[in-house]
XYZ file of C-alpha atoms in Angstrom:
545
model
C -9.815 -11.434 -19.872
C -6.341 -12.206 -18.374
C -4.293 -9.063 -17.008
C -0.741 -8.562 -17.505
C 0.915 -11.134 -15.250
C 0.508 -9.767 -11.607
C -0.074 -6.200 -9.726
C 2.620 -6.720 -7.420
C 4.891 -3.462 -7.480
C 7.664 -5.549 -8.363
C 6.046 -6.245 -12.109
C 5.307 -2.940 -12.920
C 6.406 1.033 -13.548
C 5.238 3.809 -11.336
C 3.857 7.530 -12.566
C 6.208 10.368 -11.238
C 5.080 12.015 -8.034
C 4.972 15.196 -10.005
C 2.347 13.985 -12.339
C 0.344 13.074 -9.248
C 0.739 16.217 -7.952
C 0.591 18.954 -10.703
C -2.188 16.770 -12.710
C 0.146 17.037 -15.644
C -1.031 13.231 -16.734
C -3.378 13.085 -19.747
C -6.353 10.974 -19.095
C -8.501 10.492 -15.185
C -6.371 9.742 -12.770
C -5.628 13.370 -11.408
C -9.396 14.174 -11.998
C -10.215 10.851 -9.701
C -7.541 11.780 -6.954
C -9.120 15.407 -6.939
C -12.509 14.189 -5.994
C -11.290 11.503 -3.512
C -9.232 14.706 -1.464
C -12.291 16.916 -1.716
C -14.081 14.178 -0.154
C -11.820 14.167 2.809
C -12.161 17.535 3.012
C -15.748 17.115 3.492
C -15.349 14.975 6.043
C -13.107 16.471 8.098
C -15.389 19.848 8.168
C -18.170 16.966 9.325
C -16.404 15.659 12.134
C -16.965 15.440 15.429
C -15.859 17.912 18.287
C -14.040 15.123 20.139
C -10.354 14.479 19.041
C -7.955 11.840 19.704
C -4.143 11.758 19.683
C -2.937 10.171 16.030
C -1.407 7.024 17.779
C -4.327 6.367 20.111
C -6.947 7.134 17.133
C -5.372 3.516 15.567
C -6.973 2.174 18.027
C -10.068 2.583 16.793
C -9.172 0.333 13.826
C -10.487 -2.466 16.749
C -9.779 -5.698 15.159
C -7.390 -4.351 12.240
C -5.293 -2.531 14.972
C -5.553 -5.324 17.604
C -5.362 -8.372 15.149
C -3.512 -7.270 12.182
C -2.210 -10.108 10.214
C 1.031 -12.239 11.418
C 1.951 -14.564 8.871
C 3.090 -16.550 11.811
C -0.415 -16.515 13.307
C -3.664 -17.962 12.138
C -5.906 -15.530 10.936
C -9.121 -16.535 11.826
C -7.807 -15.964 15.826
C -6.540 -12.889 15.507
C -10.667 -11.742 16.094
C -10.726 -13.605 19.103
C -7.407 -11.854 20.256
C -8.791 -8.544 19.277
C -11.793 -8.567 21.476
C -9.546 -9.360 24.234
C -7.036 -5.954 23.717
C -9.928 -3.624 22.148
C -11.872 -3.867 25.549
C -10.946 -0.491 27.379
C -10.040 -0.544 30.431
C -12.412 0.793 33.509
C -11.115 3.839 34.953
C -9.934 3.128 38.682
C -11.448 5.099 41.595
C -10.139 8.218 42.853
C -9.312 6.887 46.110
C -7.156 4.105 44.518
C -3.809 4.629 43.032
C -3.730 4.644 38.829
C -2.531 1.500 37.634
C 0.750 0.497 36.174
C 1.042 1.726 32.388
C 0.327 -0.738 29.679
C 3.504 -2.430 27.644
C 2.813 -1.031 24.095
C 2.328 -4.234 21.278
C 4.940 -4.942 18.653
C 2.494 -3.913 15.658
C 2.800 -4.923 11.905
C 3.526 -1.399 10.697
C 6.123 -0.612 13.377
C 5.521 3.501 12.847
C 2.279 2.300 14.798
C 3.699 2.157 18.028
C 3.997 4.510 20.601
C 7.122 3.914 23.021
C 6.635 7.278 24.883
C 5.694 5.522 28.190
C 9.109 4.740 29.014
C 9.778 8.358 29.762
C 8.794 7.163 32.831
C 10.234 3.774 32.881
C 9.369 2.963 36.558
C 5.282 3.588 35.374
C 5.626 -0.042 33.480
C 4.215 -2.983 35.702
C 7.281 -4.800 34.052
C 10.952 -4.660 32.564
C 11.884 -5.633 29.153
C 15.761 -6.279 28.020
C 15.074 -3.391 25.050
C 13.533 -0.840 27.144
C 16.777 1.136 26.935
C 16.397 1.519 23.252
C 12.829 2.506 23.161
C 12.804 5.720 24.853
C 16.178 7.424 24.492
C 15.962 11.252 25.430
C 18.063 13.489 23.948
C 17.357 17.077 25.272
C 17.095 18.071 28.868
C 13.387 18.240 29.107
C 12.932 14.725 26.862
C 10.893 16.254 24.626
C 12.903 15.299 21.988
C 13.799 11.271 22.028
C 14.556 8.226 19.429
C 13.423 4.716 19.587
C 15.082 1.579 17.551
C 13.380 -1.169 17.244
C 13.502 -4.496 14.670
C 12.677 -8.076 13.400
C 14.294 -10.827 12.084
C 12.302 -13.445 10.787
C 13.648 -16.774 9.182
C 11.588 -18.992 7.025
C 12.319 -22.315 5.670
C 9.853 -23.835 3.014
C 9.730 -27.051 1.230
C 7.385 -27.378 -1.969
C 6.251 -30.338 -4.030
C 4.201 -29.330 -7.225
C 4.965 -25.987 -7.364
C 2.479 -24.628 -10.240
C 0.931 -27.711 -10.466
C 4.278 -29.335 -11.315
C 4.603 -26.680 -14.514
C 8.459 -25.528 -13.862
C 11.141 -27.828 -14.602
C 12.400 -28.328 -10.980
C 9.028 -28.114 -8.917
C 10.079 -29.528 -5.907
C 13.063 -26.910 -3.867
C 13.736 -26.567 0.085
C 15.144 -23.222 0.804
C 15.699 -20.711 3.316
C 13.838 -16.945 3.619
C 15.569 -14.590 5.691
C 14.466 -11.042 6.547
C 16.188 -8.260 8.695
C 14.071 -4.724 9.479
C 15.790 -2.291 11.784
C 14.157 1.449 12.169
C 14.953 4.553 14.298
C 11.663 6.510 15.557
C 12.862 10.434 16.165
C 10.761 12.495 17.863
C 11.003 16.100 17.428
C 8.406 17.099 20.295
C 5.012 16.070 20.126
C 4.493 17.385 16.451
C 7.186 16.564 14.210
C 8.388 12.734 13.882
C 11.041 11.339 11.204
C 10.585 7.270 10.939
C 12.996 5.375 8.732
C 12.786 1.491 8.695
C 15.832 -0.544 6.350
C 14.879 -4.078 4.931
C 17.238 -6.852 3.910
C 15.488 -9.630 2.359
C 17.725 -12.915 1.383
C 17.303 -16.300 -0.399
C 19.252 -19.417 -0.677
C 17.141 -19.697 -4.266
C 16.869 -16.315 -5.406
C 15.665 -17.536 -8.841
C 13.236 -20.543 -7.500
C 11.069 -21.573 -9.726
C 12.353 -19.257 -12.802
C 12.492 -16.421 -10.832
C 8.629 -16.193 -10.882
C 8.979 -15.089 -7.243
C 9.767 -11.671 -7.615
C 9.297 -10.683 -3.778
C 12.061 -13.101 -2.184
C 14.658 -11.169 -2.238
C 16.007 -7.565 -1.861
C 19.470 -7.190 -0.204
C 19.290 -3.779 1.305
C 16.666 -0.974 0.486
C 14.853 1.723 2.786
C 11.316 0.510 3.867
C 10.000 3.188 5.177
C 11.258 6.764 5.251
C 9.314 10.112 6.027
C 8.384 12.888 7.758
C 5.294 13.377 10.225
C 3.198 16.337 10.973
C 0.493 16.222 13.581
C -1.643 19.293 14.341
C -4.852 19.907 15.508
C -7.862 20.601 13.185
C -11.120 22.282 13.712
C -13.117 18.850 14.739
C -10.102 16.419 14.205
C -6.388 15.820 14.510
C -4.565 15.543 11.914
C -1.196 13.478 10.763
C 0.766 14.284 7.530
C 3.076 12.030 6.172
C 5.552 12.603 3.091
C 8.049 10.345 1.938
C 8.065 5.857 1.662
C 5.704 4.078 3.514
C 3.808 1.146 3.917
C -0.153 1.271 4.074
C -2.847 -1.313 4.789
C -6.343 -0.787 5.767
C -9.536 -2.946 6.861
C -8.548 -6.561 6.306
C -6.013 -6.178 3.805
C -8.186 -7.712 1.228
C -7.108 -4.919 -0.743
C -4.577 -2.345 0.298
C -1.750 -4.197 2.777
C 2.613 -4.513 2.737
C 2.174 -8.167 2.453
C 4.171 -8.811 5.459
C 4.177 -12.397 4.389
C 6.458 -11.830 1.093
C 10.178 -11.525 2.501
C 10.568 -8.385 0.389
C 7.215 -6.236 1.936
C 5.313 -3.732 -0.294
C 5.735 -0.042 0.205
C 4.760 2.859 -1.417
C 6.228 6.254 -2.304
C 4.140 9.662 -1.654
C 1.833 11.113 0.832
C -1.013 10.381 3.260
C -3.257 12.345 5.387
C -5.347 11.290 8.422
C -7.935 12.400 10.206
C -9.242 11.371 13.320
C -12.259 12.766 15.847
C -13.813 10.011 18.033
C -14.719 6.682 16.886
C -14.203 8.328 12.828
C -10.920 8.019 10.891
C -10.636 9.044 7.399
C -7.064 8.953 5.404
C -6.137 10.306 2.250
C -2.965 9.145 -0.164
C -1.450 9.383 -3.117
C 1.442 7.600 -3.730
C 3.411 4.935 -6.421
C 3.703 1.708 -5.588
C 7.972 0.518 -5.305
C 9.458 -1.643 -7.484
C 11.527 -4.370 -5.679
C 14.924 -4.596 -7.503
C 16.722 -7.771 -6.091
C 20.112 -6.269 -6.401
C 19.818 -2.740 -7.340
C 18.004 0.210 -5.642
C 14.220 0.286 -5.468
C 12.609 2.729 -7.081
C 8.599 3.764 -7.958
C 9.471 4.474 -11.817
C 7.265 6.012 -14.243
C 3.648 5.198 -14.794
C 1.968 3.895 -12.028
C -0.447 5.569 -9.550
C -2.080 4.486 -6.306
C -4.442 6.995 -4.667
C -7.624 7.085 -2.661
C -9.474 7.684 0.441
C -10.377 4.982 3.364
C -12.643 5.954 6.093
C -13.685 3.800 9.175
C -16.118 4.267 12.064
C -18.477 2.989 14.520
C -21.862 4.624 13.874
C -22.659 3.519 17.612
C -19.799 4.349 19.832
C -20.669 1.583 21.984
C -22.256 -0.497 19.667
C -20.449 -4.217 17.790
C -20.420 -2.825 14.913
C -18.054 -1.276 12.554
C -18.159 0.032 9.078
C -15.310 1.178 6.504
C -16.130 2.685 3.470
C -12.810 3.369 0.650
C -12.936 4.802 -2.935
C -9.392 3.846 -4.266
C -7.947 4.578 -7.925
C -4.949 2.974 -10.018
C -3.995 4.661 -13.201
C -0.819 2.630 -15.083
C 0.234 3.481 -18.669
C 0.596 1.016 -21.425
C -1.086 -2.016 -20.442
C -2.173 -4.755 -22.525
C -4.955 -7.243 -21.995
C -6.473 -10.272 -23.894
C -7.897 -8.042 -26.690
C -7.269 -5.026 -24.717
C -4.779 -2.600 -24.792
C -4.074 1.274 -23.854
C -3.728 3.031 -20.411
C -5.501 2.016 -17.341
C -7.533 4.427 -15.123
C -9.542 2.088 -12.864
C -11.422 2.796 -9.588
C -12.827 0.976 -6.605
C -15.990 2.086 -4.623
C -15.959 -0.686 -2.008
C -17.581 -0.903 2.190
C -17.163 -3.606 4.729
C -19.182 -4.106 8.073
C -18.038 -6.220 10.499
C -19.194 -6.579 14.103
C -20.351 -9.489 16.986
C -24.057 -10.428 17.816
C -24.036 -9.886 21.573
C -24.238 -12.771 24.000
C -24.370 -15.245 20.849
C -20.783 -15.765 20.255
C -21.736 -15.123 16.486
C -19.441 -12.913 14.513
C -19.746 -11.699 10.634
C -17.335 -10.005 8.337
C -18.540 -8.523 4.812
C -16.963 -6.456 2.688
C -17.750 -5.600 -1.140
C -16.346 -3.851 -3.989
C -17.210 -2.432 -7.625
C -14.737 -1.671 -10.022
C -14.933 1.013 -12.894
C -13.205 3.062 -15.365
C -11.739 2.223 -18.568
C -8.417 0.646 -20.383
C -7.738 2.360 -23.550
C -11.361 2.886 -25.159
C -12.737 0.032 -23.096
C -14.769 0.314 -20.122
C -13.875 -1.584 -16.901
C -16.928 -3.401 -14.596
C -16.109 -6.026 -12.098
C -16.742 -6.992 -8.720
C -16.066 -8.938 -5.416
C -17.776 -10.080 -2.497
C -15.611 -11.484 0.657
C -18.011 -12.866 3.904
C -16.936 -14.811 6.778
C -19.623 -16.041 9.527
C -18.267 -17.109 12.932
C -18.986 -18.573 16.284
C -16.488 -18.232 18.785
C -16.853 -20.772 22.627
C -15.065 -18.914 24.409
C -15.887 -20.712 27.522
C -14.463 -23.960 26.386
C -11.070 -24.890 27.357
C -9.685 -24.759 24.196
C -11.647 -21.577 22.967
C -12.740 -23.087 19.441
C -13.886 -20.835 16.505
C -15.713 -22.123 13.705
C -16.090 -20.596 10.837
C -17.646 -20.278 7.266
C -16.750 -18.053 4.374
C -17.471 -17.405 0.722
C -15.182 -15.239 -1.494
C -16.546 -14.219 -5.080
C -14.266 -12.506 -7.610
C -15.653 -11.845 -11.289
C -13.978 -12.769 -14.493
C -14.145 -12.104 -18.337
C -17.076 -13.653 -19.664
C -15.017 -14.184 -23.463
C -11.658 -12.325 -24.701
C -11.291 -8.928 -26.094
C -13.730 -5.614 -25.263
C -14.805 -4.566 -21.433
C -12.618 -5.884 -18.841
C -14.684 -7.333 -16.416
C -11.677 -9.669 -14.274
C -11.551 -7.919 -11.025
C -8.536 -6.575 -9.960
C -7.420 -6.606 -6.484
C -4.939 -3.997 -6.088
C -2.423 -4.459 -3.639
C -3.698 -7.620 -1.452
C -2.484 -9.867 1.385
C -3.368 -12.400 -0.495
C -1.511 -15.036 1.549
C -4.285 -14.138 4.186
C -7.200 -15.484 1.906
C -8.014 -18.234 -0.712
C -5.268 -20.748 0.906
C -1.574 -20.868 1.858
C -0.526 -22.286 -1.258
C -1.431 -19.039 -3.063
C -2.483 -21.152 -6.267
C -5.636 -18.683 -6.458
C -5.964 -15.166 -6.127
C -9.055 -13.102 -5.636
C -10.202 -12.801 -9.508
C -12.553 -14.862 -11.471
C -13.032 -17.126 -8.626
C -15.849 -18.598 -6.387
C -14.452 -20.174 -3.367
C -16.591 -21.203 -0.489
C -14.277 -21.996 2.629
C -15.154 -23.625 6.222
C -12.298 -24.108 9.139
C -11.556 -23.795 13.119
C -9.034 -22.628 15.348
C -8.683 -23.315 18.618
C -5.730 -22.934 21.605
C -4.548 -26.466 22.510
C -2.174 -24.493 24.956
C -2.109 -21.146 26.620
C 0.430 -19.694 24.090
C -0.647 -22.399 21.152
C -2.944 -21.700 18.520
C -3.652 -23.998 15.592
C -6.013 -23.505 12.451
C -7.282 -25.890 10.247
C -9.372 -24.579 7.008
C -10.417 -26.005 3.849
C -11.565 -24.171 0.264
C -12.851 -25.265 -2.614
C -12.065 -22.917 -5.949
C -14.289 -22.863 -8.965
C -13.562 -19.964 -11.989
C -16.685 -17.623 -11.976
C -16.870 -16.970 -15.975
C -15.099 -19.301 -18.534
C -13.657 -16.790 -20.394
C -11.120 -15.823 -17.496
C -8.432 -18.171 -16.253
C -6.492 -19.154 -13.334
C -4.678 -16.481 -11.534
C -2.411 -16.662 -8.450
C -2.261 -14.534 -5.295
C -0.147 -12.570 -6.515
C -1.986 -11.651 -9.736
C 0.182 -13.855 -12.004
C -1.976 -15.943 -15.036
C -1.645 -19.933 -14.144
C -3.676 -21.061 -16.888
C -5.772 -19.298 -19.525
C -9.507 -19.236 -19.379
C -9.197 -20.863 -23.253
C -7.841 -23.717 -21.932
C -10.493 -25.594 -20.799
C -14.267 -25.412 -20.338
C -14.329 -26.890 -16.594
C -15.229 -24.145 -14.186
C -13.674 -26.810 -10.949
C -10.105 -25.315 -10.063
C -9.498 -27.875 -6.798
C -9.522 -27.801 -3.586
C -7.052 -27.166 -0.910
C -6.414 -27.820 2.906
C -4.252 -25.632 5.288
C -3.111 -26.384 8.401
C -0.908 -23.958 10.675
C 0.204 -24.053 14.621
C 1.843 -21.027 16.041
C 3.297 -20.660 19.680
C 4.377 -17.890 21.554
C 7.985 -18.605 22.972
C 8.240 -15.434 24.906
C 7.107 -11.650 24.106
C 10.109 -11.613 21.383
C 9.968 -14.796 19.604
C 6.781 -16.666 18.069
C 7.531 -19.956 16.046
C 5.121 -21.525 13.624
C 4.717 -24.757 11.680
C 2.799 -25.201 8.835
C 1.468 -27.445 5.797
C -0.767 -27.540 2.711
C -1.924 -29.592 0.466
C -4.097 -28.894 -3.055
C -6.064 -31.117 -5.073
C -6.392 -30.227 -8.447
C -9.445 -30.012 -9.998
C -10.883 -30.892 -13.632
C -9.707 -27.209 -15.091
C -5.997 -27.642 -13.917
C -6.222 -31.465 -15.169
C -7.298 -30.313 -18.493
C -5.141 -27.254 -19.249
C -1.497 -28.358 -18.612
C 0.634 -30.306 -15.716
C -1.970 -31.232 -13.056
C 0.534 -32.356 -10.281
C -0.779 -31.679 -6.706
C 0.815 -29.245 -4.506
C 2.691 -29.755 -1.456
C 3.826 -26.867 0.542
C 5.732 -26.998 4.378
C 6.987 -24.514 6.392
C 8.987 -23.084 9.299
C 8.763 -19.915 10.891
C 10.980 -18.389 13.388
C 10.396 -14.646 14.084
C 12.184 -12.532 16.618
C 10.864 -8.850 17.317
C 12.422 -6.271 19.408
C-alpha cells in the first residue's frame, strides 16, 4: 500500500508536547514511550563505573562521530577517514612534554564541538583566523564563556527529466543558499545554552510544482536548547530541553538531513547516558514543520520518541553494535484502503566493524516495524548491508564496496500495512543521489569504488540497480513521496543509476564538490507514465567556521 505523500516533517502535523508528557492522548504512543524510557533507566542502572564526559563520549560513536555524512564528501570515504580520526593517541612518556592540544574538528551537529581547549590558545599546535570567536571568556575565572560559529553553503543544481518528465517543466537550473549561525553559551561545567539560526533560500522556491518542500525556509530557529550535565551512579548524564537535531548511527532512519537546504529538526527532550564504551540516548520529540515564509512549528498530531544504544562489546575489538526502539504516532493518516490513527514502532539493530589485517569492513543493519493503523496491523521490515575492501597501501587508497538494500512493500491494497516507513532518514546518502528511490518497497544491489586522486581530493563512483520488492506497492522517492502507484504496471524493474562525486578540501574551512548522476528508467517506469531518463548535475561550495 502507499502511504500519504512523505514522512518529512514539513508535510505532517505534530502532536503537542503536553500530550506526550502527560499521556493524555488516547492510543498506544504514550505506553510505548514509557516502556522505552524505562529501558533507559534499566540501562543506566547496569552501566559500568567508568564515566566519560558528554563531549568525549561522542567519540565512542566511532565512524558516526568521525565520519558523519557530509553532502560534499563521498559517503564510502567516510569509513576510511574515520579509521584515522578514531584511533586514540598513545600517551607520551613521563619524561617527554605533553604534545600540543588537537584543534577540534567541525562536526555536522555543531553542538557536538568542544572548544574549551582554546581557553589556553598557546596549547594548540596551530592558530586559526576564527580562534578569537571560539572561546570568549565572560568571567575572570573563565568558567562562563561563549563560542560562535557558522556555515555558508551554495549549491547549483541542474536537472533534466525530473520525476521522469512528469512535471510540465522538468528541466531546471537554480541556486540554493543556506546560512547557519550559532552561539554556544557555557554557564560553568553543568549548564549550557545552544542557539542556532538558519536561513535557506532558493532562486526557484516552487520549482517542479513545489514538491521540494525543504528548499526554502527564510528565517528559522534550527537548534535552541538548554543542556544540563551531571554524574549519575555509573554514568554521566546529559539532558537537553528544547529544539534539537537528532542523528543516530548511519542515519538510515534518523538524521538532520544535511543535504536538504532546510535541515530537519525536532522539538522535545533527550537524555543521554555515557559509561565507558556504552552510550544510551532516550528522546521524546515532535518533528518541526518547515513553513517557507512563516514561523516553523510542530503543530499537533505527530510524535516521535525512542531509545538508541551503542557500544563496543569488547573494548579493544573492532565490532560496534547498536540497538534501537523508536515510536511514531500520527493522527488521521490515510493509506490506500487503510485509514486511522497510526501507532508504529521500530525495533532494530546494527553491527559494523573491520576484520583486522584484511582490509575488509562490514556494515549490517536490520529493522522490523509493528503497530497499528486504525484497526489494521503493521508488519514491515528492512535490511541494509555493505561489504568493503580498503587497500590503504595503494597510492590512491582505493576502497571497493558491494551493497544490498531491501525494504518491504504491500502485496495488495487495503488491510494490513506492510510498507516499511524509513522515518526521518538521510535518504540522499543511500540509494542514489537522484533521490528517485527511497527505502520503501525496494530491492537494490549496489557496487562502487572510492579513491583519492590527490591528497585533499576524494572521488566516488557508484552504480545501483532497483526493483520493487512487492508488486502491490509503487515507487517512493527518498522523501517518501509516491511517484508511481503499484497498480500502474506488473513489472518490478524500476531502473538503474550511476553516480559520480568529486570533493576537494581547499583549506580547513572550504570544501568544493561537483557531481553528476544519471538514472536509466526500467520497465515499471516505462509502462506506468512518463519515462524520461534523469540527469542531475550539481556544484557545491561550503565554508565552515
